Amino acid sequence: MTEHQQHYRRPLSFVRRSNRLKPSYQRAWDAALGNELLEVPHGARDTSVAEGFTIDWREEFGRTAPLIVEIGSGSGEAIAHAAASNPETDFIAVEVYRPGAAQLAARIRREGLSNVRVACLDAVEVLDKLLPAGSVDELWIFFPDPWHKAKHRKRRLVQESFVEKAARVLTPTGVWRLATDWSDYAVQMRRVISASASFWNPHLGQRAGDISPLTQVRLGDLDAASLGKETHPLPYEQALDTEGGWAPRFAARVTTDFEQKSVTAGRRTFDLTFLRSAR
Ligand SMILES: C[S@@+](CC[C@H](N)C(=O)[O-])C[C@H]1O[C@@H](n2cnc3c(N)ncnc32)[C@H](O)[C@@H]1O
């Protein structure tokens, strides 16, 4: 199968409605390209990476430092804040949405952050082609698109096939941090990552029962859209999450506009942390 055929067989976790940038973003894009914004030759799509293209990250950042990769960084609120607070760490923001990537690149330039690069590419391509095995210390995915309709769930980023891609790039002591406000996706994340021998959950069994955010969401009718209106509210026995395994809020994760809107709407955030199992 050719690269082109392979690429078109995989359901994408995003839909690109327009590639157009408003003039101010276009100027930011042009100024950042080849600097804060990685210039990458494309493959089958403009979000894919040309076969055989690689990046020497040590050369790119001009040093050897711990590396954190955020997938779906949006306009980069979380990663820009983290990069400013941790100048001794290097960061890669992977965001397929061009206005978001342009906005982040402009911010990095404005704030003079030399430890962040933006990849306006499909994260799956970045994991497979641009990140060597065992090169990433932390992988962050905060509020990935939930694709809530059953017929669209195959588009979700965090699914079985993705887990081993994440495992490959993490160091033997690497950390994978996730957050979502969609309880059904939180359960999927917990299930598919827990099922992999490549990861273990340091919060196994924690925040179970009545104190589980999942129990609270199910009982409080906070997330009816995620669970299906017809199933709500669930009787106590069915609502009870006996498994738990939820992480405390990751202290370095700033509240983005996206999360703020979700909180205002009465939704709950689920944090998950997984550690890479020894090979
Ligand atoms: C709901 S937003 C959350 C943004 C940000 N993490 C926040 O908390 O505000 C999800 C983001 O993931 C991006 N995204 C979806 N699939 C992606 C992929 N395969 N590669 C890179 N970015 C992706 C979308 O473009 C979108 O900006």
PDB file of C-alpha atoms and ligand atoms in Angstrom:
ATOM      1  CA  MET A   1       0.000   0.000   0.000  1.00  0.00           C
ATOM      2  CA  THR A   2       1.384   3.448  -0.857  1.00  0.00           C
ATOM      3  CA  GLU A   3       1.752   6.201   1.732  1.00  0.00           C
ATOM      4  CA  HIS A   4      -1.103   8.042   0.020  1.00  0.00           C
ATOM      5  CA  GLN A   5      -3.462   5.047   0.316  1.00  0.00           C
ATOM      6  CA  GLN A   6      -2.461   4.429   3.945  1.00  0.00           C
ATOM      7  CA  HIS A   7      -3.095   8.041   4.856  1.00  0.00           C
ATOM      8  CA  TYR A   8      -6.568   8.119   3.354  1.00  0.00           C
ATOM      9  CA  ARG A   9      -7.618   4.865   5.084  1.00  0.00           C
ATOM     10  CA  ARG A  10      -7.075   6.264   8.588  1.00  0.00           C
ATOM     11  CA  PRO A  11      -9.980   8.357   9.944  1.00  0.00           C
ATOM     12  CA  LEU A  12      -8.601  11.780  10.837  1.00  0.00           C
ATOM     13  CA  SER A  13      -9.225  13.331  14.250  1.00  0.00           C
ATOM     14  CA  PHE A  14      -9.833  16.734  12.682  1.00  0.00           C
ATOM     15  CA  VAL A  15     -11.699  18.439   9.870  1.00  0.00           C
ATOM     16  CA  ARG A  16     -10.076  21.379   8.206  1.00  0.00           C
ATOM     17  CA  ARG A  17     -12.744  23.729   6.977  1.00  0.00           C
ATOM     18  CA  SER A  18     -10.457  26.386   5.580  1.00  0.00           C
ATOM     19  CA  ASN A  19      -6.755  26.862   5.217  1.00  0.00           C
ATOM     20  CA  ARG A  20      -7.099  30.615   4.937  1.00  0.00           C
ATOM     21  CA  LEU A  21      -5.504  32.886   7.512  1.00  0.00           C
ATOM     22  CA  LYS A  22      -6.625  36.418   8.241  1.00  0.00           C
ATOM     23  CA  PRO A  23      -3.925  38.946   7.266  1.00  0.00           C
ATOM     24  CA  SER A  24      -2.502  39.420  10.785  1.00  0.00           C
ATOM     25  CA  TYR A  25      -2.162  35.640  11.252  1.00  0.00           C
ATOM     26  CA  GLN A  26      -0.668  35.291   7.771  1.00  0.00           C
ATOM     27  CA  ARG A  27       1.978  37.873   8.687  1.00  0.00           C
ATOM     28  CA  ALA A  28       2.698  36.027  11.951  1.00  0.00           C
ATOM     29  CA  TRP A  29       2.892  32.756  10.020  1.00  0.00           C
ATOM     30  CA  ASP A  30       5.305  34.137   7.412  1.00  0.00           C
ATOM     31  CA  ALA A  31       7.536  35.686  10.074  1.00  0.00           C
ATOM     32  CA  ALA A  32       7.653  32.483  12.155  1.00  0.00           C
ATOM     33  CA  LEU A  33       8.043  29.925   9.360  1.00  0.00           C
ATOM     34  CA  GLY A  34      11.415  28.224   9.642  1.00  0.00           C
ATOM     35  CA  ASN A  35      11.894  29.726  13.103  1.00  0.00           C
ATOM     36  CA  GLU A  36       9.235  29.208  15.807  1.00  0.00           C
ATOM     37  CA  LEU A  37       7.049  27.437  13.255  1.00  0.00           C
ATOM     38  CA  LEU A  38       8.643  24.315  11.825  1.00  0.00           C
ATOM     39  CA  GLU A  39       8.974  24.224   8.060  1.00  0.00           C
ATOM     40  CA  VAL A  40       8.246  20.646   7.060  1.00  0.00           C
ATOM     41  CA  PRO A  41       7.904  19.187   3.544  1.00  0.00           C
ATOM     42  CA  HIS A  42       4.447  17.649   3.210  1.00  0.00           C
ATOM     43  CA  GLY A  43       3.365  14.183   2.204  1.00  0.00           C
ATOM     44  CA  ALA A  44      -0.065  13.202   0.871  1.00  0.00           C
ATOM     45  CA  ARG A  45      -1.825  16.027   2.751  1.00  0.00           C
ATOM     46  CA  ASP A  46      -0.579  19.399   3.914  1.00  0.00           C
ATOM     47  CA  THR A  47      -0.874  18.038   7.454  1.00  0.00           C
ATOM     48  CA  SER A  48       1.351  15.029   6.772  1.00  0.00           C
ATOM     49  CA  VAL A  49       5.127  14.741   6.720  1.00  0.00           C
ATOM     50  CA  ALA A  50       7.057  13.782   3.587  1.00  0.00           C
ATOM     51  CA  GLU A  51       8.412  10.246   3.767  1.00  0.00           C
ATOM     52  CA  GLY A  52      12.022  10.196   4.957  1.00  0.00           C
ATOM     53  CA  PHE A  53      11.993  13.737   6.416  1.00  0.00           C
ATOM     54  CA  THR A  54      13.324  13.961   9.968  1.00  0.00           C
ATOM     55  CA  ILE A  55      14.337  16.685  12.408  1.00  0.00           C
ATOM     56  CA  ASP A  56      17.409  16.595  14.640  1.00  0.00           C
ATOM     57  CA  TRP A  57      15.848  18.123  17.757  1.00  0.00           C
ATOM     58  CA  ARG A  58      19.178  18.729  19.453  1.00  0.00           C
ATOM     59  CA  GLU A  59      20.217  20.821  16.477  1.00  0.00           C
ATOM     60  CA  GLU A  60      16.797  22.492  16.249  1.00  0.00           C
ATOM     61  CA  PHE A  61      16.863  23.677  19.873  1.00  0.00           C
ATOM     62  CA  GLY A  62      20.643  24.068  19.961  1.00  0.00           C
ATOM     63  CA  ARG A  63      20.961  22.000  23.128  1.00  0.00           C
ATOM     64  CA  THR A  64      20.073  18.741  24.888  1.00  0.00           C
ATOM     65  CA  ALA A  65      17.154  19.228  27.283  1.00  0.00           C
ATOM     66  CA  PRO A  66      14.063  17.394  28.524  1.00  0.00           C
ATOM     67  CA  LEU A  67      11.333  17.412  25.868  1.00  0.00           C
ATOM     68  CA  ILE A  68       7.590  17.899  26.348  1.00  0.00           C
ATOM     69  CA  VAL A  69       5.180  17.488  23.422  1.00  0.00           C
ATOM     70  CA  GLU A  70       1.639  18.829  23.522  1.00  0.00           C
ATOM     71  CA  ILE A  71      -0.818  17.497  20.973  1.00  0.00           C
ATOM     72  CA  GLY A  72      -3.760  19.698  20.009  1.00  0.00           C
ATOM     73  CA  SER A  73      -2.390  22.788  21.706  1.00  0.00           C
ATOM     74  CA  GLY A  74      -5.092  25.088  20.269  1.00  0.00           C
ATOM     75  CA  SER A  75      -3.845  28.662  20.531  1.00  0.00           C
ATOM     76  CA  GLY A  76      -1.129  27.430  22.884  1.00  0.00           C
ATOM     77  CA  GLU A  77      -2.207  28.886  26.226  1.00  0.00           C
ATOM     78  CA  ALA A  78      -1.005  25.858  28.216  1.00  0.00           C
ATOM     79  CA  ILE A  79       2.275  25.284  26.412  1.00  0.00           C
ATOM     80  CA  ALA A  80       3.289  28.959  26.223  1.00  0.00           C
ATOM     81  CA  HIS A  81       2.753  29.275  29.960  1.00  0.00           C
ATOM     82  CA  ALA A  82       4.668  26.058  30.664  1.00  0.00           C
ATOM     83  CA  ALA A  83       7.547  27.063  28.385  1.00  0.00           C
ATOM     84  CA  ALA A  84       7.883  30.467  30.051  1.00  0.00           C
ATOM     85  CA  SER A  85       7.897  28.810  33.493  1.00  0.00           C
ATOM     86  CA  ASN A  86      10.377  26.067  32.493  1.00  0.00           C
ATOM     87  CA  PRO A  87      13.155  27.582  30.401  1.00  0.00           C
ATOM     88  CA  GLU A  88      15.335  24.499  30.959  1.00  0.00           C
ATOM     89  CA  THR A  89      12.825  22.280  29.099  1.00  0.00           C
ATOM     90  CA  ASP A  90      12.085  22.178  25.370  1.00  0.00           C
ATOM     91  CA  PHE A  91       8.503  22.047  24.085  1.00  0.00           C
ATOM     92  CA  ILE A  92       6.856  21.067  20.818  1.00  0.00           C
ATOM     93  CA  ALA A  93       3.260  22.190  20.199  1.00  0.00           C
ATOM     94  CA  VAL A  94       1.444  20.085  17.620  1.00  0.00           C
ATOM     95  CA  GLU A  95      -1.662  21.782  16.262  1.00  0.00           C
ATOM     96  CA  VAL A  96      -3.330  21.130  12.953  1.00  0.00           C
ATOM     97  CA  TYR A  97      -5.459  24.310  13.004  1.00  0.00           C
ATOM     98  CA  ARG A  98      -3.478  26.984  11.192  1.00  0.00           C
ATOM     99  CA  PRO A  99      -4.894  30.068  12.976  1.00  0.00           C
ATOM    100  CA  GLY A 100      -4.087  28.423  16.341  1.00  0.00           C
ATOM    101  CA  ALA A 101      -0.546  27.599  15.222  1.00  0.00           C
ATOM    102  CA  ALA A 102      -0.060  31.141  13.880  1.00  0.00           C
ATOM    103  CA  GLN A 103      -1.365  32.674  17.109  1.00  0.00           C
ATOM    104  CA  LEU A 104       0.988  30.552  19.212  1.00  0.00           C
ATOM    105  CA  ALA A 105       3.980  31.254  16.966  1.00  0.00           C
ATOM    106  CA  ALA A 106       3.294  34.992  17.311  1.00  0.00           C
ATOM    107  CA  ARG A 107       3.068  34.687  21.094  1.00  0.00           C
ATOM    108  CA  ILE A 108       6.327  32.734  21.322  1.00  0.00           C
ATOM    109  CA  ARG A 109       8.042  35.426  19.279  1.00  0.00           C
ATOM    110  CA  ARG A 110       6.503  38.258  21.309  1.00  0.00           C
ATOM    111  CA  GLU A 111       7.530  36.638  24.600  1.00  0.00           C
ATOM    112  CA  GLY A 112      10.988  35.714  23.296  1.00  0.00           C
ATOM    113  CA  LEU A 113      10.596  32.012  24.169  1.00  0.00           C
ATOM    114  CA  SER A 114      13.442  30.088  22.555  1.00  0.00           C
ATOM    115  CA  ASN A 115      12.332  26.709  23.942  1.00  0.00           C
ATOM    116  CA  VAL A 116       9.121  26.129  21.925  1.00  0.00           C
ATOM    117  CA  ARG A 117       8.510  25.026  18.339  1.00  0.00           C
ATOM    118  CA  VAL A 118       5.139  24.752  16.660  1.00  0.00           C
ATOM    119  CA  ALA A 119       4.334  21.910  14.273  1.00  0.00           C
ATOM    120  CA  CYS A 120       1.211  22.663  12.249  1.00  0.00           C
ATOM    121  CA  LEU A 121       0.763  18.994  11.378  1.00  0.00           C
ATOM    122  CA  ASP A 122      -1.311  15.914  12.131  1.00  0.00           C
ATOM    123  CA  ALA A 123      -0.083  14.570  15.472  1.00  0.00           C
ATOM    124  CA  VAL A 124      -0.091  10.993  14.198  1.00  0.00           C
ATOM    125  CA  GLU A 125       2.404  12.012  11.504  1.00  0.00           C
ATOM    126  CA  VAL A 126       4.551  13.825  14.053  1.00  0.00           C
ATOM    127  CA  LEU A 127       4.621  10.807  16.359  1.00  0.00           C
ATOM    128  CA  ASP A 128       5.380   8.379  13.543  1.00  0.00           C
ATOM    129  CA  LYS A 129       7.889  10.412  11.545  1.00  0.00           C
ATOM    130  CA  LEU A 130       9.379  13.301  13.488  1.00  0.00           C
ATOM    131  CA  LEU A 131       9.889  11.924  16.986  1.00  0.00           C
ATOM    132  CA  PRO A 132      12.505   9.212  17.500  1.00  0.00           C
ATOM    133  CA  ALA A 133      11.753   6.290  19.820  1.00  0.00           C
ATOM    134  CA  GLY A 134      12.306   7.158  23.480  1.00  0.00           C
ATOM    135  CA  SER A 135      12.824  10.870  22.823  1.00  0.00           C
ATOM    136  CA  VAL A 136       9.899  12.480  24.688  1.00  0.00           C
ATOM    137  CA  ASP A 137       9.799  12.989  28.467  1.00  0.00           C
ATOM    138  CA  GLU A 138       6.153  14.049  28.660  1.00  0.00           C
ATOM    139  CA  LEU A 139       3.259  13.847  26.234  1.00  0.00           C
ATOM    140  CA  TRP A 140       0.259  16.090  26.891  1.00  0.00           C
ATOM    141  CA  ILE A 141      -3.193  15.859  25.321  1.00  0.00           C
ATOM    142  CA  PHE A 142      -5.653  18.264  26.914  1.00  0.00           C
ATOM    143  CA  PHE A 143      -9.244  18.360  25.715  1.00  0.00           C
ATOM    144  CA  PRO A 144      -8.913  16.481  22.440  1.00  0.00           C
ATOM    145  CA  ASP A 145     -11.978  16.797  20.216  1.00  0.00           C
ATOM    146  CA  PRO A 146     -14.553  14.390  21.736  1.00  0.00           C
ATOM    147  CA  TRP A 147     -16.268  13.336  18.494  1.00  0.00           C
ATOM    148  CA  HIS A 148     -19.320  12.554  20.564  1.00  0.00           C
ATOM    149  CA  LYS A 149     -21.612  10.996  17.953  1.00  0.00           C
ATOM    150  CA  ALA A 150     -21.262   7.214  17.946  1.00  0.00           C
ATOM    151  CA  LYS A 151     -20.643   7.153  14.180  1.00  0.00           C
ATOM    152  CA  HIS A 152     -17.702   9.579  14.602  1.00  0.00           C
ATOM    153  CA  ARG A 153     -15.958   7.889  17.549  1.00  0.00           C
ATOM    154  CA  LYS A 154     -13.446   6.241  15.246  1.00  0.00           C
ATOM    155  CA  ARG A 155     -12.044   9.737  14.716  1.00  0.00           C
ATOM    156  CA  ARG A 156     -11.040  10.087  18.370  1.00  0.00           C
ATOM    157  CA  LEU A 157      -7.311  10.552  18.753  1.00  0.00           C
ATOM    158  CA  VAL A 158      -6.913   8.450  21.895  1.00  0.00           C
ATOM    159  CA  GLN A 159      -7.823   4.944  20.804  1.00  0.00           C
ATOM    160  CA  GLU A 160      -6.100   1.542  20.797  1.00  0.00           C
ATOM    161  CA  SER A 161      -3.926   2.183  17.720  1.00  0.00           C
ATOM    162  CA  PHE A 162      -2.721   5.518  19.095  1.00  0.00           C
ATOM    163  CA  VAL A 163      -1.561   4.159  22.444  1.00  0.00           C
ATOM    164  CA  GLU A 164       1.459   2.306  21.083  1.00  0.00           C
ATOM    165  CA  LYS A 165       2.441   5.329  18.990  1.00  0.00           C
ATOM    166  CA  ALA A 166       2.547   7.340  22.201  1.00  0.00           C
ATOM    167  CA  ALA A 167       4.444   4.561  23.974  1.00  0.00           C
ATOM    168  CA  ARG A 168       7.090   4.435  21.248  1.00  0.00           C
ATOM    169  CA  VAL A 169       8.101   8.078  21.525  1.00  0.00           C
ATOM    170  CA  LEU A 170       8.171   8.290  25.326  1.00  0.00           C
ATOM    171  CA  THR A 171      11.359   7.659  27.295  1.00  0.00           C
ATOM    172  CA  PRO A 172      11.369   4.574  29.578  1.00  0.00           C
ATOM    173  CA  THR A 173      10.366   6.904  32.444  1.00  0.00           C
ATOM    174  CA  GLY A 174       8.062   9.046  30.292  1.00  0.00           C
ATOM    175  CA  VAL A 175       4.736  10.491  31.446  1.00  0.00           C
ATOM    176  CA  TRP A 176       1.511  10.791  29.476  1.00  0.00           C
ATOM    177  CA  ARG A 177      -0.931  13.402  30.792  1.00  0.00           C
ATOM    178  CA  LEU A 178      -4.454  13.754  29.481  1.00  0.00           C
ATOM    179  CA  ALA A 179      -7.546  15.773  30.297  1.00  0.00           C
ATOM    180  CA  THR A 180     -11.058  15.833  28.920  1.00  0.00           C
ATOM    181  CA  ASP A 181     -14.431  17.231  29.918  1.00  0.00           C
ATOM    182  CA  TRP A 182     -16.276  14.477  28.085  1.00  0.00           C
ATOM    183  CA  SER A 183     -16.938  11.618  30.514  1.00  0.00           C
ATOM    184  CA  ASP A 184     -17.459   9.025  27.820  1.00  0.00           C
ATOM    185  CA  TYR A 185     -14.079   9.920  26.273  1.00  0.00           C
ATOM    186  CA  ALA A 186     -12.477   9.898  29.747  1.00  0.00           C
ATOM    187  CA  VAL A 187     -13.710   6.321  30.183  1.00  0.00           C
ATOM    188  CA  GLN A 188     -12.348   5.407  26.725  1.00  0.00           C
ATOM    189  CA  MET A 189      -8.947   6.922  27.581  1.00  0.00           C
ATOM    190  CA  ARG A 190      -8.813   5.056  30.882  1.00  0.00           C
ATOM    191  CA  ARG A 191      -9.821   1.785  29.201  1.00  0.00           C
ATOM    192  CA  VAL A 192      -7.508   1.802  26.160  1.00  0.00           C
ATOM    193  CA  ILE A 193      -4.402   3.048  27.977  1.00  0.00           C
ATOM    194  CA  SER A 194      -4.929   0.769  30.992  1.00  0.00           C
ATOM    195  CA  ALA A 195      -5.221  -2.179  28.587  1.00  0.00           C
ATOM    196  CA  SER A 196      -1.726  -1.530  27.228  1.00  0.00           C
ATOM    197  CA  ALA A 197       1.268  -3.238  28.824  1.00  0.00           C
ATOM    198  CA  SER A 198       3.291  -0.150  27.853  1.00  0.00           C
ATOM    199  CA  PHE A 199       1.714   2.023  30.566  1.00  0.00           C
ATOM    200  CA  TRP A 200       0.669   1.917  34.197  1.00  0.00           C
ATOM    201  CA  ASN A 201      -1.592   4.200  36.148  1.00  0.00           C
ATOM    202  CA  PRO A 202       0.014   5.678  39.291  1.00  0.00           C
ATOM    203  CA  HIS A 203      -3.470   6.633  40.530  1.00  0.00           C
ATOM    204  CA  LEU A 204      -4.935   3.164  40.114  1.00  0.00           C
ATOM    205  CA  GLY A 205      -8.048   2.780  42.261  1.00  0.00           C
ATOM    206  CA  GLN A 206      -7.890   6.382  43.480  1.00  0.00           C
ATOM    207  CA  ARG A 207     -10.928   8.681  43.325  1.00  0.00           C
ATOM    208  CA  ALA A 208     -13.306   5.751  42.996  1.00  0.00           C
ATOM    209  CA  GLY A 209     -16.864   5.393  44.307  1.00  0.00           C
ATOM    210  CA  ASP A 210     -18.690   8.485  45.532  1.00  0.00           C
ATOM    211  CA  ILE A 211     -15.659  10.755  45.125  1.00  0.00           C
ATOM    212  CA  SER A 212     -15.072   9.706  41.517  1.00  0.00           C
ATOM    213  CA  PRO A 213     -15.751  12.592  39.126  1.00  0.00           C
ATOM    214  CA  LEU A 214     -17.422  10.012  36.889  1.00  0.00           C
ATOM    215  CA  THR A 215     -19.902   9.014  39.586  1.00  0.00           C
ATOM    216  CA  GLN A 216     -20.595  12.663  40.314  1.00  0.00           C
ATOM    217  CA  VAL A 217     -21.113  13.504  36.662  1.00  0.00           C
ATOM    218  CA  ARG A 218     -23.444  10.569  36.160  1.00  0.00           C
ATOM    219  CA  LEU A 219     -25.478  11.292  39.281  1.00  0.00           C
ATOM    220  CA  GLY A 220     -25.510  15.041  38.858  1.00  0.00           C
ATOM    221  CA  ASP A 221     -26.678  14.895  35.265  1.00  0.00           C
ATOM    222  CA  LEU A 222     -23.724  17.135  34.418  1.00  0.00           C
ATOM    223  CA  ASP A 223     -22.797  15.329  31.265  1.00  0.00           C
ATOM    224  CA  ALA A 224     -26.022  14.008  29.832  1.00  0.00           C
ATOM    225  CA  ALA A 225     -24.953  14.786  26.274  1.00  0.00           C
ATOM    226  CA  SER A 226     -21.916  12.545  26.599  1.00  0.00           C
ATOM    227  CA  LEU A 227     -23.796   9.607  28.037  1.00  0.00           C
ATOM    228  CA  GLY A 228     -26.965   9.874  25.980  1.00  0.00           C
ATOM    229  CA  LYS A 229     -30.044  11.691  27.290  1.00  0.00           C
ATOM    230  CA  GLU A 230     -32.112   8.527  27.358  1.00  0.00           C
ATOM    231  CA  THR A 231     -29.818   6.947  29.959  1.00  0.00           C
ATOM    232  CA  HIS A 232     -29.997   9.900  32.353  1.00  0.00           C
ATOM    233  CA  PRO A 233     -30.065  10.213  35.275  1.00  0.00           C
ATOM    234  CA  LEU A 234     -28.632   6.778  36.007  1.00  0.00           C
ATOM    235  CA  PRO A 235     -29.688   4.852  39.110  1.00  0.00           C
ATOM    236  CA  TYR A 236     -27.019   5.010  41.844  1.00  0.00           C
ATOM    237  CA  GLU A 237     -25.717   1.440  41.319  1.00  0.00           C
ATOM    238  CA  GLN A 238     -25.169   2.057  37.618  1.00  0.00           C
ATOM    239  CA  ALA A 239     -23.708   5.525  38.151  1.00  0.00           C
ATOM    240  CA  LEU A 240     -21.146   4.335  40.692  1.00  0.00           C
ATOM    241  CA  ASP A 241     -17.623   4.259  39.255  1.00  0.00           C
ATOM    242  CA  THR A 242     -15.951   1.567  41.337  1.00  0.00           C
ATOM    243  CA  GLU A 243     -12.783   1.626  39.223  1.00  0.00           C
ATOM    244  CA  GLY A 244     -11.517   5.195  39.706  1.00  0.00           C
ATOM    245  CA  GLY A 245      -7.946   5.802  38.584  1.00  0.00           C
ATOM    246  CA  TRP A 246      -8.407   9.541  37.969  1.00  0.00           C
ATOM    247  CA  ALA A 247      -5.421  11.805  38.564  1.00  0.00           C
ATOM    248  CA  PRO A 248      -5.510  15.030  40.558  1.00  0.00           C
ATOM    249  CA  ARG A 249      -5.588  18.119  38.378  1.00  0.00           C
ATOM    250  CA  PHE A 250      -2.132  18.531  36.824  1.00  0.00           C
ATOM    251  CA  ALA A 251      -0.866  21.634  38.630  1.00  0.00           C
ATOM    252  CA  ALA A 252       0.985  23.025  35.595  1.00  0.00           C
ATOM    253  CA  ARG A 253      -2.103  22.805  33.371  1.00  0.00           C
ATOM    254  CA  VAL A 254      -3.476  26.335  33.112  1.00  0.00           C
ATOM    255  CA  THR A 255      -7.189  26.852  32.544  1.00  0.00           C
ATOM    256  CA  THR A 256      -7.571  27.559  28.854  1.00  0.00           C
ATOM    257  CA  ASP A 257     -10.503  29.461  27.336  1.00  0.00           C
ATOM    258  CA  PHE A 258     -11.781  26.098  26.202  1.00  0.00           C
ATOM    259  CA  GLU A 259     -11.810  24.656  29.718  1.00  0.00           C
ATOM    260  CA  GLN A 260     -13.265  27.851  31.186  1.00  0.00           C
ATOM    261  CA  LYS A 261     -16.260  27.640  28.846  1.00  0.00           C
ATOM    262  CA  SER A 262     -16.739  24.016  29.821  1.00  0.00           C
ATOM    263  CA  VAL A 263     -16.581  24.833  33.554  1.00  0.00           C
ATOM    264  CA  THR A 264     -19.037  27.706  33.061  1.00  0.00           C
ATOM    265  CA  ALA A 265     -21.378  25.261  31.343  1.00  0.00           C
ATOM    266  CA  GLY A 266     -21.234  23.084  34.491  1.00  0.00           C
ATOM    267  CA  ARG A 267     -19.038  20.355  33.062  1.00  0.00           C
ATOM    268  CA  ARG A 268     -16.296  18.477  34.961  1.00  0.00           C
ATOM    269  CA  THR A 269     -12.700  17.927  33.918  1.00  0.00           C
ATOM    270  CA  PHE A 270     -11.189  14.444  34.112  1.00  0.00           C
ATOM    271  CA  ASP A 271      -7.405  14.290  34.470  1.00  0.00           C
ATOM    272  CA  LEU A 272      -5.485  11.107  33.704  1.00  0.00           C
ATOM    273  CA  THR A 273      -1.785  10.348  34.101  1.00  0.00           C
ATOM    274  CA  PHE A 274      -0.004   7.253  32.844  1.00  0.00           C
ATOM    275  CA  LEU A 275       3.629   6.290  33.285  1.00  0.00           C
ATOM    276  CA  ARG A 276       5.596   4.387  30.711  1.00  0.00           C
ATOM    277  CA  SER A 277       6.207   0.806  31.864  1.00  0.00           C
ATOM    278  CA  ALA A 278       9.780  -0.414  31.727  1.00  0.00           C
ATOM    279  CA  ARG A 279      10.481  -2.077  28.383  1.00  0.00           C
TER     280      ARG A 279
HETATM  281  C1  LIG B   1     -10.942  21.079  21.728  1.00  0.00           C
HETATM  282  S1  LIG B   1      -9.432  21.737  21.177  1.00  0.00           S
HETATM  283  C2  LIG B   1      -8.491  21.920  22.670  1.00  0.00           C
HETATM  284  C3  LIG B   1      -7.358  22.882  22.536  1.00  0.00           C
HETATM  285  C4  LIG B   1      -6.475  23.046  23.772  1.00  0.00           C
HETATM  286  N1  LIG B   1      -5.812  21.815  24.132  1.00  0.00           N
HETATM  287  C5  LIG B   1      -7.225  23.623  24.938  1.00  0.00           C
HETATM  288  O1  LIG B   1      -7.328  22.939  25.974  1.00  0.00           O
HETATM  289  O2  LIG B   1      -7.722  24.749  24.840  1.00  0.00           O
HETATM  290  C6  LIG B   1      -8.656  20.336  20.368  1.00  0.00           C
HETATM  291  C7  LIG B   1      -7.545  20.755  19.430  1.00  0.00           C
HETATM  292  O3  LIG B   1      -6.919  19.590  18.889  1.00  0.00           O
HETATM  293  C8  LIG B   1      -6.559  19.861  17.539  1.00  0.00           C
HETATM  294  N2  LIG B   1      -6.360  18.572  16.853  1.00  0.00           N
HETATM  295  C9  LIG B   1      -7.288  17.634  16.593  1.00  0.00           C
HETATM  296  N3  LIG B   1      -6.737  16.569  15.984  1.00  0.00           N
HETATM  297  C10 LIG B   1      -5.411  16.852  15.854  1.00  0.00           C
HETATM  298  C11 LIG B   1      -4.316  16.143  15.292  1.00  0.00           C
HETATM  299  N4  LIG B   1      -4.469  14.926  14.756  1.00  0.00           N
HETATM  300  N5  LIG B   1      -3.108  16.707  15.303  1.00  0.00           N
HETATM  301  C12 LIG B   1      -2.929  17.951  15.846  1.00  0.00           C
HETATM  302  N6  LIG B   1      -3.936  18.679  16.395  1.00  0.00           N
HETATM  303  C13 LIG B   1      -5.161  18.129  16.407  1.00  0.00           C
HETATM  304  C14 LIG B   1      -7.718  20.695  17.028  1.00  0.00           C
HETATM  305  O4  LIG B   1      -7.371  21.444  15.880  1.00  0.00           O
HETATM  306  C15 LIG B   1      -8.032  21.573  18.235  1.00  0.00           C
HETATM  307  O5  LIG B   1      -7.319  22.778  18.211  1.00  0.00           O
END
